[in-house]
Amino acid sequence: QVQLVDSGGGSGQPGGSLRLSCHASGFTVSNYDCLAWFRRAPEKERELVASLWIGRSDTYYAASVKGRFTLSQDKFGRTLYLQMNNLKPEDTALYYCARRPGAYGGCPFVEQGYPDWGQGTQVTVSA
């Protein structure tokens, strides 16, 4: 059974940092898997924040976070991290880890492309 467990959320100040973790289990990691972070801000739709195409180590970042957020993995490829620096109030959202197996054409940009999801972890940025 595929499990994605999100953690690391909390409160931060503008300009501060947080690191989110997504621990994956219940499947064999494939080079064609995509792992991603989405977020849903209040009264907004869920949006892609960043994604990693594992086999090519190909990353994507939304324009709103590029240069501030960084994806990385542990050496076993089981935990995906999202390092969030220079936090802004508009980063406040519920953050979700997601997985797309068999992404032969690259990582999808929309949530419908991801069948597996974590439970979400809240990030709140305020002074």
mmCIF file with all atom_site columns, C-alpha atoms in Angstrom:
data_model
loop_
_atom_site.group_PDB
_atom_site.id
_atom_site.type_symbol
_atom_site.label_atom_id
_atom_site.label_alt_id
_atom_site.label_comp_id
_atom_site.label_asym_id
_atom_site.label_entity_id
_atom_site.label_seq_id
_atom_site.pdbx_PDB_ins_code
_atom_site.Cartn_x
_atom_site.Cartn_y
_atom_site.Cartn_z
_atom_site.occupancy
_atom_site.B_iso_or_equiv
_atom_site.pdbx_formal_charge
_atom_site.auth_seq_id
_atom_site.auth_comp_id
_atom_site.auth_asym_id
_atom_site.auth_atom_id
_atom_site.pdbx_PDB_model_num
ATOM 1   C CA . GLN A 1 1   ? 0.000   0.000  0.000   1.00 0.00 ? 1   GLN A CA 1
ATOM 2   C CA . VAL A 1 2   ? 1.437   3.327  -1.083  1.00 0.00 ? 2   VAL A CA 1
ATOM 3   C CA . GLN A 1 3   ? 1.888   5.765  1.769   1.00 0.00 ? 3   GLN A CA 1
ATOM 4   C CA . LEU A 1 4   ? 3.108   9.332  1.666   1.00 0.00 ? 4   LEU A CA 1
ATOM 5   C CA . VAL A 1 5   ? 3.569   10.995 5.035   1.00 0.00 ? 5   VAL A CA 1
ATOM 6   C CA . ASP A 1 6   ? 4.016   14.761 5.043   1.00 0.00 ? 6   ASP A CA 1
ATOM 7   C CA . SER A 1 7   ? 5.632   16.557 7.944   1.00 0.00 ? 7   SER A CA 1
ATOM 8   C CA . GLY A 1 8   ? 7.600   19.643 8.874   1.00 0.00 ? 8   GLY A CA 1
ATOM 9   C CA . GLY A 1 9   ? 4.982   22.328 8.556   1.00 0.00 ? 9   GLY A CA 1
ATOM 10  C CA . GLY A 1 10  ? 4.461   24.992 11.128  1.00 0.00 ? 10  GLY A CA 1
ATOM 11  C CA . SER A 1 11  ? 4.659   28.715 11.616  1.00 0.00 ? 11  SER A CA 1
ATOM 12  C CA . GLY A 1 12  ? 7.374   30.909 10.215  1.00 0.00 ? 12  GLY A CA 1
ATOM 13  C CA . GLN A 1 13  ? 8.128   34.565 9.890   1.00 0.00 ? 13  GLN A CA 1
ATOM 14  C CA . PRO A 1 14  ? 8.586   36.433 6.627   1.00 0.00 ? 14  PRO A CA 1
ATOM 15  C CA . GLY A 1 15  ? 12.143  35.892 5.524   1.00 0.00 ? 15  GLY A CA 1
ATOM 16  C CA . GLY A 1 16  ? 12.430  32.743 7.586   1.00 0.00 ? 16  GLY A CA 1
ATOM 17  C CA . SER A 1 17  ? 12.828  29.101 6.612   1.00 0.00 ? 17  SER A CA 1
ATOM 18  C CA . LEU A 1 18  ? 11.023  25.813 6.999   1.00 0.00 ? 18  LEU A CA 1
ATOM 19  C CA . ARG A 1 19  ? 11.746  22.348 5.665   1.00 0.00 ? 19  ARG A CA 1
ATOM 20  C CA . LEU A 1 20  ? 8.991   19.943 4.713   1.00 0.00 ? 20  LEU A CA 1
ATOM 21  C CA . SER A 1 21  ? 9.498   16.198 4.490   1.00 0.00 ? 21  SER A CA 1
ATOM 22  C CA . CYS A 1 22  ? 7.593   13.538 2.610   1.00 0.00 ? 22  CYS A CA 1
ATOM 23  C CA . HIS A 1 23  ? 8.370   9.962  3.514   1.00 0.00 ? 23  HIS A CA 1
ATOM 24  C CA . ALA A 1 24  ? 7.272   7.441  0.908   1.00 0.00 ? 24  ALA A CA 1
ATOM 25  C CA . SER A 1 25  ? 6.691   3.733  1.455   1.00 0.00 ? 25  SER A CA 1
ATOM 26  C CA . GLY A 1 26  ? 4.782   0.792  0.056   1.00 0.00 ? 26  GLY A CA 1
ATOM 27  C CA . PHE A 1 27  ? 6.218   0.843  -3.459  1.00 0.00 ? 27  PHE A CA 1
ATOM 28  C CA . THR A 1 28  ? 9.445   0.327  -5.334  1.00 0.00 ? 28  THR A CA 1
ATOM 29  C CA . VAL A 1 29  ? 10.873  3.636  -6.463  1.00 0.00 ? 29  VAL A CA 1
ATOM 30  C CA . SER A 1 30  ? 11.155  3.784  -10.239 1.00 0.00 ? 30  SER A CA 1
ATOM 31  C CA . ASN A 1 31  ? 13.160  6.104  -12.448 1.00 0.00 ? 31  ASN A CA 1
ATOM 32  C CA . TYR A 1 32  ? 9.849   7.073  -14.027 1.00 0.00 ? 32  TYR A CA 1
ATOM 33  C CA . ASP A 1 33  ? 8.262   8.203  -10.807 1.00 0.00 ? 33  ASP A CA 1
ATOM 34  C CA . CYS A 1 34  ? 7.530   11.819 -10.144 1.00 0.00 ? 34  CYS A CA 1
ATOM 35  C CA . LEU A 1 35  ? 7.382   13.218 -6.654  1.00 0.00 ? 35  LEU A CA 1
ATOM 36  C CA . ALA A 1 36  ? 5.913   16.637 -6.138  1.00 0.00 ? 36  ALA A CA 1
ATOM 37  C CA . TRP A 1 37  ? 4.739   19.207 -3.632  1.00 0.00 ? 37  TRP A CA 1
ATOM 38  C CA . PHE A 1 38  ? 1.438   20.955 -4.126  1.00 0.00 ? 38  PHE A CA 1
ATOM 39  C CA . ARG A 1 39  ? -0.176  23.588 -1.941  1.00 0.00 ? 39  ARG A CA 1
ATOM 40  C CA . ARG A 1 40  ? -3.653  24.914 -1.374  1.00 0.00 ? 40  ARG A CA 1
ATOM 41  C CA . ALA A 1 41  ? -4.022  28.389 0.035   1.00 0.00 ? 41  ALA A CA 1
ATOM 42  C CA . PRO A 1 42  ? -7.318  29.486 1.589   1.00 0.00 ? 42  PRO A CA 1
ATOM 43  C CA . GLU A 1 43  ? -10.013 29.971 -1.051  1.00 0.00 ? 43  GLU A CA 1
ATOM 44  C CA . LYS A 1 44  ? -7.646  28.963 -3.841  1.00 0.00 ? 44  LYS A CA 1
ATOM 45  C CA . GLU A 1 45  ? -7.177  25.854 -5.918  1.00 0.00 ? 45  GLU A CA 1
ATOM 46  C CA . ARG A 1 46  ? -4.385  23.414 -5.238  1.00 0.00 ? 46  ARG A CA 1
ATOM 47  C CA . GLU A 1 47  ? -1.306  24.356 -7.237  1.00 0.00 ? 47  GLU A CA 1
ATOM 48  C CA . LEU A 1 48  ? 1.969   22.672 -8.104  1.00 0.00 ? 48  LEU A CA 1
ATOM 49  C CA . VAL A 1 49  ? 4.892   24.077 -6.138  1.00 0.00 ? 49  VAL A CA 1
ATOM 50  C CA . ALA A 1 50  ? 7.739   21.837 -7.252  1.00 0.00 ? 50  ALA A CA 1
ATOM 51  C CA . SER A 1 51  ? 8.314   18.421 -8.777  1.00 0.00 ? 51  SER A CA 1
ATOM 52  C CA . LEU A 1 52  ? 11.099  15.943 -9.247  1.00 0.00 ? 52  LEU A CA 1
ATOM 53  C CA . TRP A 1 53  ? 11.356  13.423 -12.098 1.00 0.00 ? 53  TRP A CA 1
ATOM 54  C CA . ILE A 1 54  ? 13.429  10.872 -10.312 1.00 0.00 ? 54  ILE A CA 1
ATOM 55  C CA . GLY A 1 55  ? 15.209  9.147  -13.177 1.00 0.00 ? 55  GLY A CA 1
ATOM 56  C CA . ARG A 1 56  ? 16.519  12.366 -14.691 1.00 0.00 ? 56  ARG A CA 1
ATOM 57  C CA . SER A 1 57  ? 16.777  14.329 -11.455 1.00 0.00 ? 57  SER A CA 1
ATOM 58  C CA . ASP A 1 58  ? 14.769  16.876 -13.393 1.00 0.00 ? 58  ASP A CA 1
ATOM 59  C CA . THR A 1 59  ? 13.164  19.500 -11.196 1.00 0.00 ? 59  THR A CA 1
ATOM 60  C CA . TYR A 1 60  ? 10.444  22.031 -11.788 1.00 0.00 ? 60  TYR A CA 1
ATOM 61  C CA . TYR A 1 61  ? 9.605   25.018 -9.603  1.00 0.00 ? 61  TYR A CA 1
ATOM 62  C CA . ALA A 1 62  ? 6.645   27.323 -9.843  1.00 0.00 ? 62  ALA A CA 1
ATOM 63  C CA . ALA A 1 63  ? 7.639   30.870 -10.672 1.00 0.00 ? 63  ALA A CA 1
ATOM 64  C CA . SER A 1 64  ? 6.367   32.062 -7.298  1.00 0.00 ? 64  SER A CA 1
ATOM 65  C CA . VAL A 1 65  ? 8.888   29.909 -5.413  1.00 0.00 ? 65  VAL A CA 1
ATOM 66  C CA . LYS A 1 66  ? 11.813  29.639 -7.809  1.00 0.00 ? 66  LYS A CA 1
ATOM 67  C CA . GLY A 1 67  ? 15.020  30.735 -6.165  1.00 0.00 ? 67  GLY A CA 1
ATOM 68  C CA . ARG A 1 68  ? 13.522  30.342 -2.690  1.00 0.00 ? 68  ARG A CA 1
ATOM 69  C CA . PHE A 1 69  ? 12.452  26.701 -2.497  1.00 0.00 ? 69  PHE A CA 1
ATOM 70  C CA . THR A 1 70  ? 14.651  23.677 -3.169  1.00 0.00 ? 70  THR A CA 1
ATOM 71  C CA . LEU A 1 71  ? 13.846  19.997 -3.568  1.00 0.00 ? 71  LEU A CA 1
ATOM 72  C CA . SER A 1 72  ? 16.142  17.246 -2.386  1.00 0.00 ? 72  SER A CA 1
ATOM 73  C CA . GLN A 1 73  ? 15.998  13.559 -1.515  1.00 0.00 ? 73  GLN A CA 1
ATOM 74  C CA . ASP A 1 74  ? 17.635  11.344 1.055   1.00 0.00 ? 74  ASP A CA 1
ATOM 75  C CA . LYS A 1 75  ? 20.162  8.806  -0.213  1.00 0.00 ? 75  LYS A CA 1
ATOM 76  C CA . PHE A 1 76  ? 17.566  6.042  -0.257  1.00 0.00 ? 76  PHE A CA 1
ATOM 77  C CA . GLY A 1 77  ? 15.193  8.031  -2.419  1.00 0.00 ? 77  GLY A CA 1
ATOM 78  C CA . ARG A 1 78  ? 12.449  7.509  0.120   1.00 0.00 ? 78  ARG A CA 1
ATOM 79  C CA . THR A 1 79  ? 12.174  10.967 1.588   1.00 0.00 ? 79  THR A CA 1
ATOM 80  C CA . LEU A 1 80  ? 11.563  14.095 -0.438  1.00 0.00 ? 80  LEU A CA 1
ATOM 81  C CA . TYR A 1 81  ? 12.400  17.400 1.183   1.00 0.00 ? 81  TYR A CA 1
ATOM 82  C CA . LEU A 1 82  ? 11.222  20.878 0.334   1.00 0.00 ? 82  LEU A CA 1
ATOM 83  C CA . GLN A 1 83  ? 13.536  23.513 1.756   1.00 0.00 ? 83  GLN A CA 1
ATOM 84  C CA . MET A 1 84  ? 11.610  26.755 1.936   1.00 0.00 ? 84  MET A CA 1
ATOM 85  C CA . ASN A 1 85  ? 13.697  29.895 2.371   1.00 0.00 ? 85  ASN A CA 1
ATOM 86  C CA . ASN A 1 86  ? 12.814  33.580 2.385   1.00 0.00 ? 86  ASN A CA 1
ATOM 87  C CA . LEU A 1 87  ? 9.248   32.734 3.314   1.00 0.00 ? 87  LEU A CA 1
ATOM 88  C CA . LYS A 1 88  ? 6.484   35.113 2.338   1.00 0.00 ? 88  LYS A CA 1
ATOM 89  C CA . PRO A 1 89  ? 2.963   35.463 3.759   1.00 0.00 ? 89  PRO A CA 1
ATOM 90  C CA . GLU A 1 90  ? 1.622   34.254 0.415   1.00 0.00 ? 90  GLU A CA 1
ATOM 91  C CA . ASP A 1 91  ? 3.348   30.913 1.039   1.00 0.00 ? 91  ASP A CA 1
ATOM 92  C CA . THR A 1 92  ? 0.740   30.227 3.716   1.00 0.00 ? 92  THR A CA 1
ATOM 93  C CA . ALA A 1 93  ? -1.074  27.081 2.619   1.00 0.00 ? 93  ALA A CA 1
ATOM 94  C CA . LEU A 1 94  ? -1.662  23.419 3.232   1.00 0.00 ? 94  LEU A CA 1
ATOM 95  C CA . TYR A 1 95  ? 1.194   21.593 1.524   1.00 0.00 ? 95  TYR A CA 1
ATOM 96  C CA . TYR A 1 96  ? 0.775   18.123 0.061   1.00 0.00 ? 96  TYR A CA 1
ATOM 97  C CA . CYS A 1 97  ? 3.260   15.596 -1.209  1.00 0.00 ? 97  CYS A CA 1
ATOM 98  C CA . ALA A 1 98  ? 2.159   13.658 -4.285  1.00 0.00 ? 98  ALA A CA 1
ATOM 99  C CA . ARG A 1 99  ? 3.434   10.811 -6.439  1.00 0.00 ? 99  ARG A CA 1
ATOM 100 C CA . ARG A 1 100 ? 2.908   9.931  -10.065 1.00 0.00 ? 100 ARG A CA 1
ATOM 101 C CA . PRO A 1 101 ? 4.180   6.497  -11.054 1.00 0.00 ? 101 PRO A CA 1
ATOM 102 C CA . GLY A 1 102 ? 5.083   5.745  -14.649 1.00 0.00 ? 102 GLY A CA 1
ATOM 103 C CA . ALA A 1 103 ? 5.552   9.374  -15.692 1.00 0.00 ? 103 ALA A CA 1
ATOM 104 C CA . TYR A 1 104 ? 7.284   8.516  -18.956 1.00 0.00 ? 104 TYR A CA 1
ATOM 105 C CA . GLY A 1 105 ? 6.686   11.961 -20.435 1.00 0.00 ? 105 GLY A CA 1
ATOM 106 C CA . GLY A 1 106 ? 7.742   13.955 -17.421 1.00 0.00 ? 106 GLY A CA 1
ATOM 107 C CA . CYS A 1 107 ? 5.945   15.194 -14.344 1.00 0.00 ? 107 CYS A CA 1
ATOM 108 C CA . PRO A 1 108 ? 2.379   16.449 -14.684 1.00 0.00 ? 108 PRO A CA 1
ATOM 109 C CA . PHE A 1 109 ? 1.608   20.040 -13.773 1.00 0.00 ? 109 PHE A CA 1
ATOM 110 C CA . VAL A 1 110 ? -1.909  19.397 -12.524 1.00 0.00 ? 110 VAL A CA 1
ATOM 111 C CA . GLU A 1 111 ? -3.151  17.518 -9.486  1.00 0.00 ? 111 GLU A CA 1
ATOM 112 C CA . GLN A 1 112 ? -5.203  15.146 -11.596 1.00 0.00 ? 112 GLN A CA 1
ATOM 113 C CA . GLY A 1 113 ? -1.962  13.605 -12.807 1.00 0.00 ? 113 GLY A CA 1
ATOM 114 C CA . TYR A 1 114 ? -1.048  12.330 -9.352  1.00 0.00 ? 114 TYR A CA 1
ATOM 115 C CA . PRO A 1 115 ? -2.884  9.330  -7.904  1.00 0.00 ? 115 PRO A CA 1
ATOM 116 C CA . ASP A 1 116 ? -1.055  9.181  -4.584  1.00 0.00 ? 116 ASP A CA 1
ATOM 117 C CA . TRP A 1 117 ? -1.180  11.900 -1.942  1.00 0.00 ? 117 TRP A CA 1
ATOM 118 C CA . GLY A 1 118 ? 0.040   12.671 1.522   1.00 0.00 ? 118 GLY A CA 1
ATOM 119 C CA . GLN A 1 119 ? -2.261  13.984 4.199   1.00 0.00 ? 119 GLN A CA 1
ATOM 120 C CA . GLY A 1 120 ? -0.919  17.529 4.029   1.00 0.00 ? 120 GLY A CA 1
ATOM 121 C CA . THR A 1 121 ? 1.020   19.728 6.410   1.00 0.00 ? 121 THR A CA 1
ATOM 122 C CA . GLN A 1 122 ? 0.114   23.314 7.240   1.00 0.00 ? 122 GLN A CA 1
ATOM 123 C CA . VAL A 1 123 ? 2.544   26.177 6.670   1.00 0.00 ? 123 VAL A CA 1
ATOM 124 C CA . THR A 1 124 ? 1.655   29.589 8.082   1.00 0.00 ? 124 THR A CA 1
ATOM 125 C CA . VAL A 1 125 ? 3.836   32.620 7.456   1.00 0.00 ? 125 VAL A CA 1
ATOM 126 C CA . SER A 1 126 ? 3.134   35.750 9.425   1.00 0.00 ? 126 SER A CA 1
ATOM 127 C CA . ALA A 1 127 ? 5.021   38.486 11.256  1.00 0.00 ? 127 ALA A CA 1
#
